[in-house]
Short mmCIF file of C-alpha atoms in Angstrom, two decimals:
data_model
loop_
_atom_site.label_atom_id
_atom_site.label_comp_id
_atom_site.label_asym_id
_atom_site.label_seq_id
_atom_site.Cartn_x
_atom_site.Cartn_y
_atom_site.Cartn_z
CA MET A 1 -5.81 4.18 -6.90
CA GLY A 2 -8.22 1.55 -8.16
CA TRP A 3 -9.92 -0.92 -5.85
CA LEU A 4 -10.82 -4.59 -6.02
CA PHE A 5 -14.52 -3.86 -5.84
CA LEU A 6 -16.40 -6.71 -7.51
CA LYS A 7 -14.62 -9.47 -5.60
CA VAL A 8 -15.40 -7.86 -2.28
CA LEU A 9 -19.00 -6.91 -2.98
CA LEU A 10 -20.01 -10.26 -4.47
CA ALA A 11 -18.00 -12.49 -2.17
CA GLY A 12 -17.75 -10.43 0.98
CA VAL A 13 -18.51 -13.30 3.34
CA SER A 14 -15.75 -15.57 2.07
CA PHE A 15 -13.37 -12.65 1.58
CA SER A 16 -13.38 -11.65 5.21
CA GLY A 17 -14.85 -14.59 7.01
CA PHE A 18 -17.96 -12.77 8.17
CA LEU A 19 -19.92 -9.54 7.89
CA TYR A 20 -20.00 -6.98 10.66
CA PRO A 21 -20.23 -3.27 11.36
CA LEU A 22 -17.06 -2.41 13.24
CA VAL A 23 -18.95 -0.36 15.79
CA ASP A 24 -21.17 -3.24 16.84
CA PHE A 25 -19.73 -6.72 16.50
CA CYS A 26 -19.36 -9.55 18.96
CA ILE A 27 -17.04 -12.55 18.72
CA ASN A 28 -17.61 -15.70 20.70
CA GLY A 29 -15.12 -18.45 21.40
CA LYS A 30 -11.37 -18.66 21.44
CA THR A 31 -8.91 -20.47 19.23
CA ARG A 32 -6.76 -23.22 20.65
CA GLY A 33 -3.22 -22.10 21.27
CA GLN A 34 -1.90 -18.61 20.74
CA LYS A 35 -1.46 -17.62 17.13
CA PRO A 36 0.06 -14.24 16.24
CA ASN A 37 -2.02 -11.24 15.21
CA PHE A 38 -1.18 -9.33 12.03
CA VAL A 39 -1.58 -5.65 11.23
CA ILE A 40 -0.66 -4.69 7.67
CA ILE A 41 -0.60 -0.94 6.94
CA LEU A 42 -0.27 0.08 3.30
CA ALA A 43 0.48 3.68 2.36
CA ASP A 44 -0.56 5.07 -1.02
CA ASP A 45 1.92 6.76 -3.40
CA MET A 46 4.56 7.06 -0.66
CA GLY A 47 8.08 7.46 -1.96
CA TRP A 48 11.11 5.53 -0.68
CA GLY A 49 12.57 8.86 0.40
CA ASP A 50 9.45 9.87 2.35
CA LEU A 51 10.61 7.76 5.29
CA GLY A 52 13.04 9.70 7.43
CA ALA A 53 14.91 6.55 8.40
CA ASN A 54 15.64 6.06 4.67
CA TRP A 55 16.38 9.63 3.68
CA ALA A 56 17.85 12.21 6.04
CA GLU A 57 16.18 15.11 4.23
CA THR A 58 12.75 13.88 5.41
CA LYS A 59 11.85 15.15 8.89
CA ASP A 60 8.13 14.31 9.02
CA THR A 61 7.93 10.63 10.06
CA ALA A 62 8.77 10.55 13.77
CA ASN A 63 6.51 7.57 14.56
CA LEU A 64 7.66 5.51 11.59
CA ASP A 65 11.30 6.31 12.36
CA LYS A 66 10.72 5.15 15.94
CA MET A 67 9.19 1.94 14.60
CA ALA A 68 12.30 1.44 12.45
CA SER A 69 14.54 1.79 15.52
CA GLU A 70 12.38 -0.72 17.40
CA GLY A 71 12.19 -3.23 14.56
CA MET A 72 13.57 -4.00 11.11
CA ARG A 73 13.85 -1.63 8.15
CA PHE A 74 14.05 -2.97 4.60
CA VAL A 75 15.89 -0.78 2.10
CA ASP A 76 15.52 -3.06 -0.96
CA PHE A 77 11.79 -3.76 -0.68
CA HIS A 78 9.56 -3.55 -3.77
CA ALA A 79 5.92 -3.22 -4.69
CA ALA A 80 4.62 -5.94 -6.99
CA ALA A 81 3.57 -3.28 -9.51
CA SER A 82 4.05 0.46 -9.91
CA THR A 83 0.40 1.40 -9.68
CA CYS A 84 -2.36 0.83 -7.18
CA SER A 85 -4.78 -1.95 -8.13
CA PRO A 86 -2.21 -4.47 -9.44
CA SER A 87 0.03 -3.88 -6.42
CA ARG A 88 -2.80 -4.37 -3.93
CA ALA A 89 -4.14 -7.43 -5.73
CA SER A 90 -0.67 -8.96 -5.45
CA LEU A 91 -0.53 -8.23 -1.74
CA LEU A 92 -3.87 -9.97 -1.24
CA THR A 93 -2.99 -13.00 -3.39
CA GLY A 94 0.82 -13.33 -3.34
CA ARG A 95 0.72 -13.47 -7.15
CA LEU A 96 1.70 -11.14 -9.98
CA GLY A 97 -1.02 -9.53 -12.06
CA LEU A 98 -0.41 -11.89 -15.00
CA ARG A 99 -1.53 -14.71 -12.69
CA ASN A 100 -4.29 -13.08 -10.63
CA GLY A 101 -5.83 -11.18 -13.54
CA VAL A 102 -5.36 -7.63 -12.22
CA THR A 103 -2.93 -5.83 -14.52
CA HIS A 104 -4.34 -2.30 -14.55
CA ASN A 105 -6.08 0.19 -12.30
CA PHE A 106 -9.80 0.11 -11.58
CA ALA A 107 -11.87 3.27 -11.42
CA VAL A 108 -15.42 4.54 -10.87
CA THR A 109 -16.81 2.95 -14.04
CA SER A 110 -15.03 -0.41 -13.70
CA VAL A 111 -17.34 -3.42 -13.84
CA GLY A 112 -14.76 -6.07 -12.95
CA GLY A 113 -12.30 -6.71 -10.17
CA LEU A 114 -10.23 -9.45 -8.60
CA PRO A 115 -11.44 -12.72 -10.15
CA LEU A 116 -13.67 -14.71 -7.84
CA ASN A 117 -11.51 -17.82 -8.22
CA GLU A 118 -8.55 -16.10 -6.57
CA THR A 119 -7.95 -16.89 -2.90
CA THR A 120 -7.09 -13.93 -0.69
CA LEU A 121 -4.97 -13.76 2.43
CA ALA A 122 -8.09 -13.02 4.47
CA GLU A 123 -9.79 -16.18 3.22
CA VAL A 124 -6.80 -18.36 4.12
CA LEU A 125 -6.52 -16.94 7.63
CA GLN A 126 -10.27 -17.12 8.21
CA GLN A 127 -10.04 -20.87 7.66
CA ALA A 128 -7.29 -20.92 10.30
CA GLY A 129 -9.56 -19.31 12.90
CA TYR A 130 -8.70 -15.65 12.39
CA VAL A 131 -10.96 -12.62 12.66
CA THR A 132 -10.26 -10.42 9.61
CA GLY A 133 -10.96 -6.76 8.96
CA MET A 134 -10.20 -4.00 6.50
CA ILE A 135 -10.01 -0.28 7.11
CA GLY A 136 -9.60 2.16 4.25
CA PHE A 137 -10.56 -0.35 1.59
CA ASP A 138 -13.84 -0.90 -0.20
CA TYR A 139 -15.37 -3.06 2.49
CA TYR A 140 -16.10 -2.82 6.22
CA PHE A 141 -15.06 0.81 6.55
CA GLY A 142 -13.62 2.82 3.71
CA ILE A 143 -14.08 4.24 0.25
CA PRO A 144 -14.72 2.12 -2.87
CA TYR A 145 -11.90 3.62 -4.93
CA SER A 146 -9.29 6.35 -4.74
CA HIS A 147 -10.39 9.51 -3.01
CA ASP A 148 -9.63 11.55 -6.13
CA MET A 149 -12.31 9.59 -8.04
CA GLY A 150 -15.26 11.54 -6.71
CA CYS A 151 -16.02 15.08 -5.66
CA THR A 152 -16.25 16.24 -2.04
CA ASP A 153 -17.20 19.42 -0.22
CA THR A 154 -13.61 19.51 1.07
CA PRO A 155 -11.61 18.79 -2.10
CA GLY A 156 -8.14 19.09 -0.56
CA TYR A 157 -4.98 19.89 -2.49
CA ASN A 158 -4.35 18.49 -5.94
CA HIS A 159 -2.46 19.39 -9.08
CA PRO A 160 -4.31 20.64 -11.00
CA PRO A 161 -6.83 21.62 -8.30
CA CYS A 162 -10.35 20.19 -8.47
CA PRO A 163 -13.54 22.00 -7.46
CA ALA A 164 -15.94 21.00 -4.71
CA CYS A 165 -19.10 19.06 -5.55
CA PRO A 166 -21.56 21.17 -7.58
CA GLN A 167 -24.44 22.68 -5.66
CA GLY A 168 -27.96 21.65 -6.64
CA ASP A 169 -29.03 18.95 -9.06
CA GLY A 170 -27.66 20.43 -12.28
CA PRO A 171 -24.39 19.33 -13.94
CA SER A 172 -21.23 21.24 -13.23
CA SER A 173 -20.35 23.94 -15.73
CA ASN A 174 -16.70 23.97 -14.69
CA LEU A 175 -15.55 20.47 -15.46
CA GLN A 176 -11.78 20.03 -15.32
CA ARG A 177 -9.56 17.30 -16.62
CA ASP A 178 -9.02 14.48 -14.11
CA CYS A 179 -11.69 15.88 -11.81
CA TYR A 180 -14.85 13.97 -10.92
CA THR A 181 -17.83 16.22 -10.37
CA ASP A 182 -20.75 13.97 -11.29
CA VAL A 183 -20.31 11.48 -8.41
CA ALA A 184 -19.85 12.47 -4.76
CA LEU A 185 -17.23 10.30 -3.06
CA PRO A 186 -18.97 7.81 -0.72
CA LEU A 187 -17.80 6.32 2.58
CA TYR A 188 -18.96 2.77 3.26
CA GLU A 189 -19.44 0.72 6.40
CA ASN A 190 -20.05 -2.81 5.20
CA LEU A 191 -22.37 -2.29 2.21
CA ASN A 192 -23.99 0.87 3.59
CA ILE A 193 -23.05 4.40 2.61
CA VAL A 194 -22.56 6.28 5.88
CA GLU A 195 -21.32 9.57 4.44
CA GLN A 196 -21.52 11.16 0.99
CA PRO A 197 -19.60 13.17 0.05
CA VAL A 198 -16.77 12.16 2.34
CA ASN A 199 -15.27 14.85 4.53
CA LEU A 200 -11.63 14.32 3.61
CA SER A 201 -10.37 16.40 6.52
CA SER A 202 -11.72 13.87 9.02
CA LEU A 203 -11.17 10.64 7.05
CA ALA A 204 -7.75 9.85 8.54
CA GLN A 205 -9.07 10.13 12.08
CA LYS A 206 -12.06 7.94 11.24
CA TYR A 207 -9.67 5.28 9.92
CA ALA A 208 -7.59 5.49 13.09
CA GLU A 209 -10.67 5.17 15.30
CA LYS A 210 -12.04 2.16 13.44
CA ALA A 211 -8.64 0.44 13.33
CA THR A 212 -7.94 0.90 17.03
CA GLN A 213 -11.47 -0.16 17.90
CA PHE A 214 -11.02 -3.36 15.87
CA ILE A 215 -7.73 -4.14 17.63
CA GLN A 216 -9.23 -3.55 21.06
CA GLN A 217 -12.35 -5.63 20.50
CA THR A 218 -10.69 -8.56 18.80
CA SER A 219 -7.92 -8.66 21.42
CA THR A 220 -10.57 -8.81 24.12
CA SER A 221 -12.26 -11.71 22.31
CA GLY A 222 -9.13 -13.85 22.57
CA ARG A 223 -9.14 -14.79 18.89
CA PRO A 224 -6.22 -13.98 16.57
CA PHE A 225 -6.82 -11.28 13.99
CA LEU A 226 -5.66 -9.93 10.66
CA LEU A 227 -6.20 -6.20 10.14
CA TYR A 228 -5.40 -4.64 6.77
CA VAL A 229 -5.33 -0.84 6.81
CA ALA A 230 -5.13 0.69 3.32
CA LEU A 231 -4.45 4.38 3.81
CA ALA A 232 -5.57 7.23 1.57
CA HIS A 233 -2.27 9.03 2.33
CA MET A 234 -0.16 10.05 0.39
CA HIS A 235 -2.39 10.02 -2.67
CA VAL A 236 -3.78 13.35 -3.86
CA PRO A 237 -5.86 15.22 -3.00
CA LEU A 238 -3.96 15.82 0.22
CA PRO A 239 -6.54 16.39 2.99
CA VAL A 240 -4.27 18.25 5.40
CA THR A 241 -6.10 19.18 8.61
CA GLN A 242 -3.30 21.24 10.16
CA LEU A 243 -2.03 23.54 7.45
CA PRO A 244 1.52 24.86 7.54
CA ALA A 245 2.00 28.61 7.77
CA ALA A 246 2.53 28.80 4.01
CA PRO A 247 0.66 25.87 2.39
CA ARG A 248 2.82 25.60 -0.67
CA GLY A 249 5.25 23.12 -2.14
CA ARG A 250 7.02 20.60 0.02
CA ARG A 251 5.63 22.13 3.23
CA LEU A 252 2.13 21.07 2.25
CA TYR A 253 3.25 17.55 1.39
CA GLY A 254 5.20 17.39 4.64
CA ALA A 255 2.07 18.29 6.59
CA GLY A 256 0.22 15.42 4.93
CA LEU A 257 3.12 13.10 5.69
CA ARG A 258 3.00 14.09 9.37
CA GLU A 259 -0.74 13.43 9.45
CA MET A 260 -0.22 9.93 8.02
CA ASP A 261 2.64 9.31 10.44
CA GLY A 262 0.39 10.27 13.33
CA LEU A 263 -2.30 7.87 12.15
CA VAL A 264 0.21 5.01 12.04
CA GLY A 265 1.42 6.04 15.49
CA GLN A 266 -2.10 5.72 16.91
CA ILE A 267 -2.46 2.21 15.51
CA LYS A 268 0.97 1.14 16.82
CA ASP A 269 0.18 2.59 20.27
CA LYS A 270 -3.03 0.56 20.43
CA VAL A 271 -1.10 -2.59 19.48
CA ASP A 272 1.49 -1.83 22.18
CA HIS A 273 -1.19 -1.39 24.83
CA THR A 274 -3.31 -4.42 23.94
CA ALA A 275 -1.35 -7.17 22.18
CA LYS A 276 2.27 -6.05 21.89
CA ASP A 277 4.02 -9.38 22.41
CA ASN A 278 1.86 -11.31 19.98
CA THR A 279 1.25 -8.87 17.12
CA PHE A 280 3.30 -8.51 13.96
CA LEU A 281 2.96 -5.05 12.42
CA TRP A 282 4.02 -4.59 8.81
CA PHE A 283 4.20 -1.16 7.15
CA THR A 284 4.90 -0.59 3.47
CA GLY A 285 3.64 1.19 0.34
CA ASP A 286 1.76 0.24 -2.81
CA ASN A 287 4.05 2.04 -5.28
CA GLY A 288 6.28 5.08 -5.63
CA PRO A 289 5.27 8.74 -5.73
CA TRP A 290 3.05 10.22 -8.46
CA ALA A 291 5.62 12.51 -10.05
CA GLN A 292 3.06 14.24 -12.29
CA LYS A 293 1.64 15.91 -9.17
CA CYS A 294 4.82 17.99 -8.91
CA GLU A 295 5.27 19.50 -5.44
CA LEU A 296 2.38 17.38 -4.13
CA ALA A 297 4.30 14.17 -4.89
CA GLY A 298 6.68 12.32 -2.60
CA SER A 299 10.41 11.70 -2.75
CA VAL A 300 12.16 8.81 -4.49
CA GLY A 301 15.23 9.50 -2.37
CA ALA A 302 18.41 8.41 -4.10
CA PHE A 303 16.58 6.64 -6.92
CA THR A 304 16.14 9.58 -9.27
CA GLY A 305 16.58 7.63 -12.51
CA VAL A 306 19.05 10.00 -14.13
CA TRP A 307 19.10 8.09 -17.44
CA GLN A 308 15.34 8.37 -17.66
CA THR A 309 14.79 11.93 -16.42
CA ARG A 310 17.37 13.29 -18.86
CA ARG A 311 15.08 12.07 -21.63
CA GLY A 312 12.07 13.90 -20.26
CA GLY A 313 10.36 11.03 -18.44
CA SER A 314 9.38 10.27 -14.87
CA PRO A 315 11.20 7.52 -12.94
CA ALA A 316 8.42 7.09 -10.38
CA LYS A 317 4.85 5.70 -10.21
CA GLN A 318 3.68 3.65 -13.22
CA THR A 319 7.25 3.00 -14.41
CA THR A 320 9.60 0.08 -13.82
CA TRP A 321 12.38 2.40 -12.66
CA GLU A 322 13.40 2.04 -9.03
CA GLY A 323 11.40 5.07 -7.92
CA GLY A 324 8.24 3.42 -9.22
CA HIS A 325 8.37 0.26 -7.14
CA ARG A 326 11.03 0.53 -4.42
CA VAL A 327 9.00 1.47 -1.35
CA PRO A 328 9.51 2.02 2.40
CA ALA A 329 9.02 -1.11 4.51
CA LEU A 330 9.18 -1.79 8.24
CA ALA A 331 8.54 -4.86 10.40
CA TYR A 332 7.74 -4.60 14.11
CA TRP A 333 7.22 -7.48 16.52
CA PRO A 334 8.76 -7.04 19.98
CA GLY A 335 10.66 -10.11 21.11
CA ARG A 336 10.62 -11.72 17.67
CA VAL A 337 11.91 -9.24 15.09
CA PRO A 338 15.35 -7.89 16.12
CA VAL A 339 15.47 -4.18 16.95
CA ASN A 340 17.19 -1.42 15.00
CA VAL A 341 18.24 -3.68 12.14
CA THR A 342 18.55 -2.61 8.51
CA SER A 343 18.05 -5.42 6.02
CA THR A 344 19.41 -5.22 2.48
CA ALA A 345 17.61 -8.41 1.40
CA LEU A 346 15.80 -8.20 -1.95
CA LEU A 347 12.14 -8.49 -0.91
CA SER A 348 8.67 -7.77 -2.27
CA VAL A 349 5.08 -7.04 -1.28
CA LEU A 350 4.45 -10.46 -2.84
CA ASP A 351 6.19 -11.99 0.19
CA ILE A 352 3.59 -10.75 2.67
CA PHE A 353 1.04 -13.44 1.73
CA PRO A 354 3.23 -16.56 2.12
CA THR A 355 5.01 -15.16 5.18
CA VAL A 356 1.82 -14.35 7.08
CA VAL A 357 0.32 -17.72 6.11
CA ALA A 358 3.41 -19.52 7.45
CA LEU A 359 3.47 -17.54 10.71
CA ALA A 360 -0.24 -18.21 11.19
CA GLN A 361 0.45 -21.95 10.83
CA ALA A 362 -1.99 -22.06 7.92
CA SER A 363 -1.56 -23.69 4.51
CA LEU A 364 -1.13 -22.08 1.11
CA PRO A 365 -3.93 -22.78 -1.38
CA GLN A 366 -3.16 -25.78 -3.58
CA GLY A 367 -2.95 -25.84 -7.36
CA ARG A 368 -1.52 -22.39 -7.99
CA HIS A 369 1.87 -20.74 -8.26
CA PHE A 370 2.91 -18.02 -5.82
CA ASP A 371 5.45 -15.36 -6.76
CA GLY A 372 6.21 -14.39 -3.17
CA VAL A 373 8.24 -16.43 -0.68
CA ASP A 374 8.17 -16.98 3.07
CA ILE A 375 10.74 -14.54 4.47
CA SER A 376 10.40 -15.51 8.14
CA GLU A 377 14.12 -16.30 8.30
CA VAL A 378 14.92 -12.76 7.17
CA LEU A 379 12.46 -11.23 9.65
CA PHE A 380 13.95 -13.09 12.58
CA GLY A 381 17.53 -12.24 11.64
CA ARG A 382 18.55 -15.76 10.66
CA SER A 383 18.98 -15.18 6.90
CA GLN A 384 19.65 -12.28 4.57
CA PRO A 385 19.47 -12.89 0.79
CA GLY A 386 15.72 -12.86 0.02
CA HIS A 387 14.97 -13.15 -3.71
CA ARG A 388 17.68 -13.73 -6.27
CA VAL A 389 15.34 -12.76 -9.13
CA LEU A 390 12.43 -10.33 -9.07
CA PHE A 391 10.21 -9.31 -12.00
CA HIS A 392 8.67 -5.87 -12.45
CA PRO A 393 5.56 -5.58 -14.66
CA ASN A 394 4.52 -2.67 -16.83
CA SER A 395 2.10 -0.54 -14.85
CA GLY A 396 0.88 1.96 -17.43
CA ALA A 397 3.96 3.76 -18.71
CA ALA A 398 4.38 1.92 -22.02
CA GLY A 399 3.56 -1.40 -23.57
CA GLU A 400 1.04 -4.03 -22.46
CA SER A 401 -0.31 -3.71 -18.92
CA GLY A 402 1.13 -6.42 -16.69
CA ALA A 403 3.82 -7.48 -19.14
CA LEU A 404 7.11 -8.30 -17.44
CA GLN A 405 9.32 -5.54 -18.81
CA THR A 406 12.10 -5.48 -16.24
CA VAL A 407 13.95 -8.14 -14.28
CA ARG A 408 16.17 -7.75 -11.23
CA LEU A 409 18.97 -10.30 -10.85
CA GLU A 410 20.78 -9.82 -7.54
CA ARG A 411 22.37 -6.36 -7.86
CA TYR A 412 21.67 -6.01 -11.60
CA LYS A 413 18.54 -4.90 -13.40
CA ALA A 414 17.67 -5.47 -17.06
CA PHE A 415 15.18 -3.23 -18.88
CA TYR A 416 13.53 -4.59 -22.00
CA VAL A 417 11.16 -1.63 -22.34
CA THR A 418 11.97 1.73 -20.79
CA ALA A 419 9.53 4.57 -20.37
CA GLY A 420 8.50 7.34 -18.06
CA LYS A 421 4.93 8.35 -17.45
CA GLU A 422 4.85 10.84 -20.31
CA VAL A 423 5.39 8.25 -23.04
CA PRO A 424 4.78 10.37 -26.18
CA ALA A 425 7.78 12.53 -25.39
CA LEU A 426 10.08 9.55 -25.18
CA ASN A 427 11.81 7.17 -27.49
CA SER A 428 10.47 4.44 -25.25
CA ARG A 429 11.87 1.21 -26.64
CA THR A 430 15.37 0.18 -25.75
CA ASN A 431 16.73 -3.36 -25.82
CA GLY A 432 18.68 -4.92 -23.00
CA ILE A 433 19.70 -1.94 -20.89
CA ILE A 434 21.43 -3.34 -17.82
CA SER A 435 22.34 -1.26 -14.81
CA GLY A 436 23.99 -2.03 -11.51
CA ILE A 437 21.92 -1.42 -8.38
CA LYS A 438 23.80 0.55 -5.76
CA ARG A 439 21.71 1.47 -2.78
CA LYS A 440 23.04 4.99 -2.26
CA SER A 441 23.96 5.86 -5.82
CA HIS A 442 22.13 8.76 -7.43
CA ASN A 443 22.54 6.93 -10.74
CA SER A 444 20.43 3.97 -9.62
CA LYS A 445 17.60 3.22 -12.01
#
């Protein structure tokens, strides 16, 4: 996962509204009227089939399944891109990467980020009187990039496995492909490094503690809040704290999934105990599972991309096949969002920005085009269709990053470039392949 680092570091004040350490901040004054609070939880590399409410074979998401029964579940919900940085930039801006300038992943050596002239959701809500916070991102409390982009003393499970940080000052003599051993993964609070290397086995609990503390303190202040929690789960390395009896294969991934589910459960419980009637909780994912991680990758559920996999390619993360961008999504707001409802509306992560802005009674920034739409009518059970057309950009599988290679039109999907992650093994260019989208069909692309 790449992070939007430069934007946040150089424009932190405007990005969030203010600077504070979460363990010691004080808010004075109250807004007029009662505006809703928002908690947005974004999982990393979580497959559509990793949610038990979506896929009966998954038994590891008790809290999320409970949230689905108490709110609305979206089964045709899509990330704005099939890889991390572009998807997250779209969530924060409501715009595709071709518009906001983020078309590829950022990494340790990246010198750019989200352009400073982009307006984020946090900035819009700050102007409307909101307190804003991020947990698990590269500001306030979190890591500056993916947790596989730096070594730790507790490296977790990966494929292929990576070593712990080298001991002493000398360079590592056992460098492995895709392993970072020259930089120890840092944990930030505001602009201060509070731990390096990060202890991955305790990171999830730290996120839960900071998130629940933020909810408690801002609720006490009487001001509305926006909390964005960008999880490290289910990206590798998997930092499983309670190992299964035989830590191999799907059992190891399932243990990580249960840990993430427990973290979400803690955040939801805090919402229920402090601001239940006035807080909208949104859970979704940034893209599909990372198939190249084999047994340490998630499940795409029914969307196995048979046409693609028969040609030796992956239908998941980084591709425009359904498994790459169709993600789990839940909405929870007692008294407002109807309970135990399954929506088949065609929706996107792009819709979060305009929907939250509308519910906050704020105004969209002028002079720019938004690719998402306000889906309040869908959330409240008054409408169903959602988008008629949805574009899916290339996210690293083949072609130009950010190029619109696939288009969804109602229940049909047209591919202008097809490719799995392992491009060299594929005859990747095909013109005008059109496939019907059937929600439970194993032939869905």
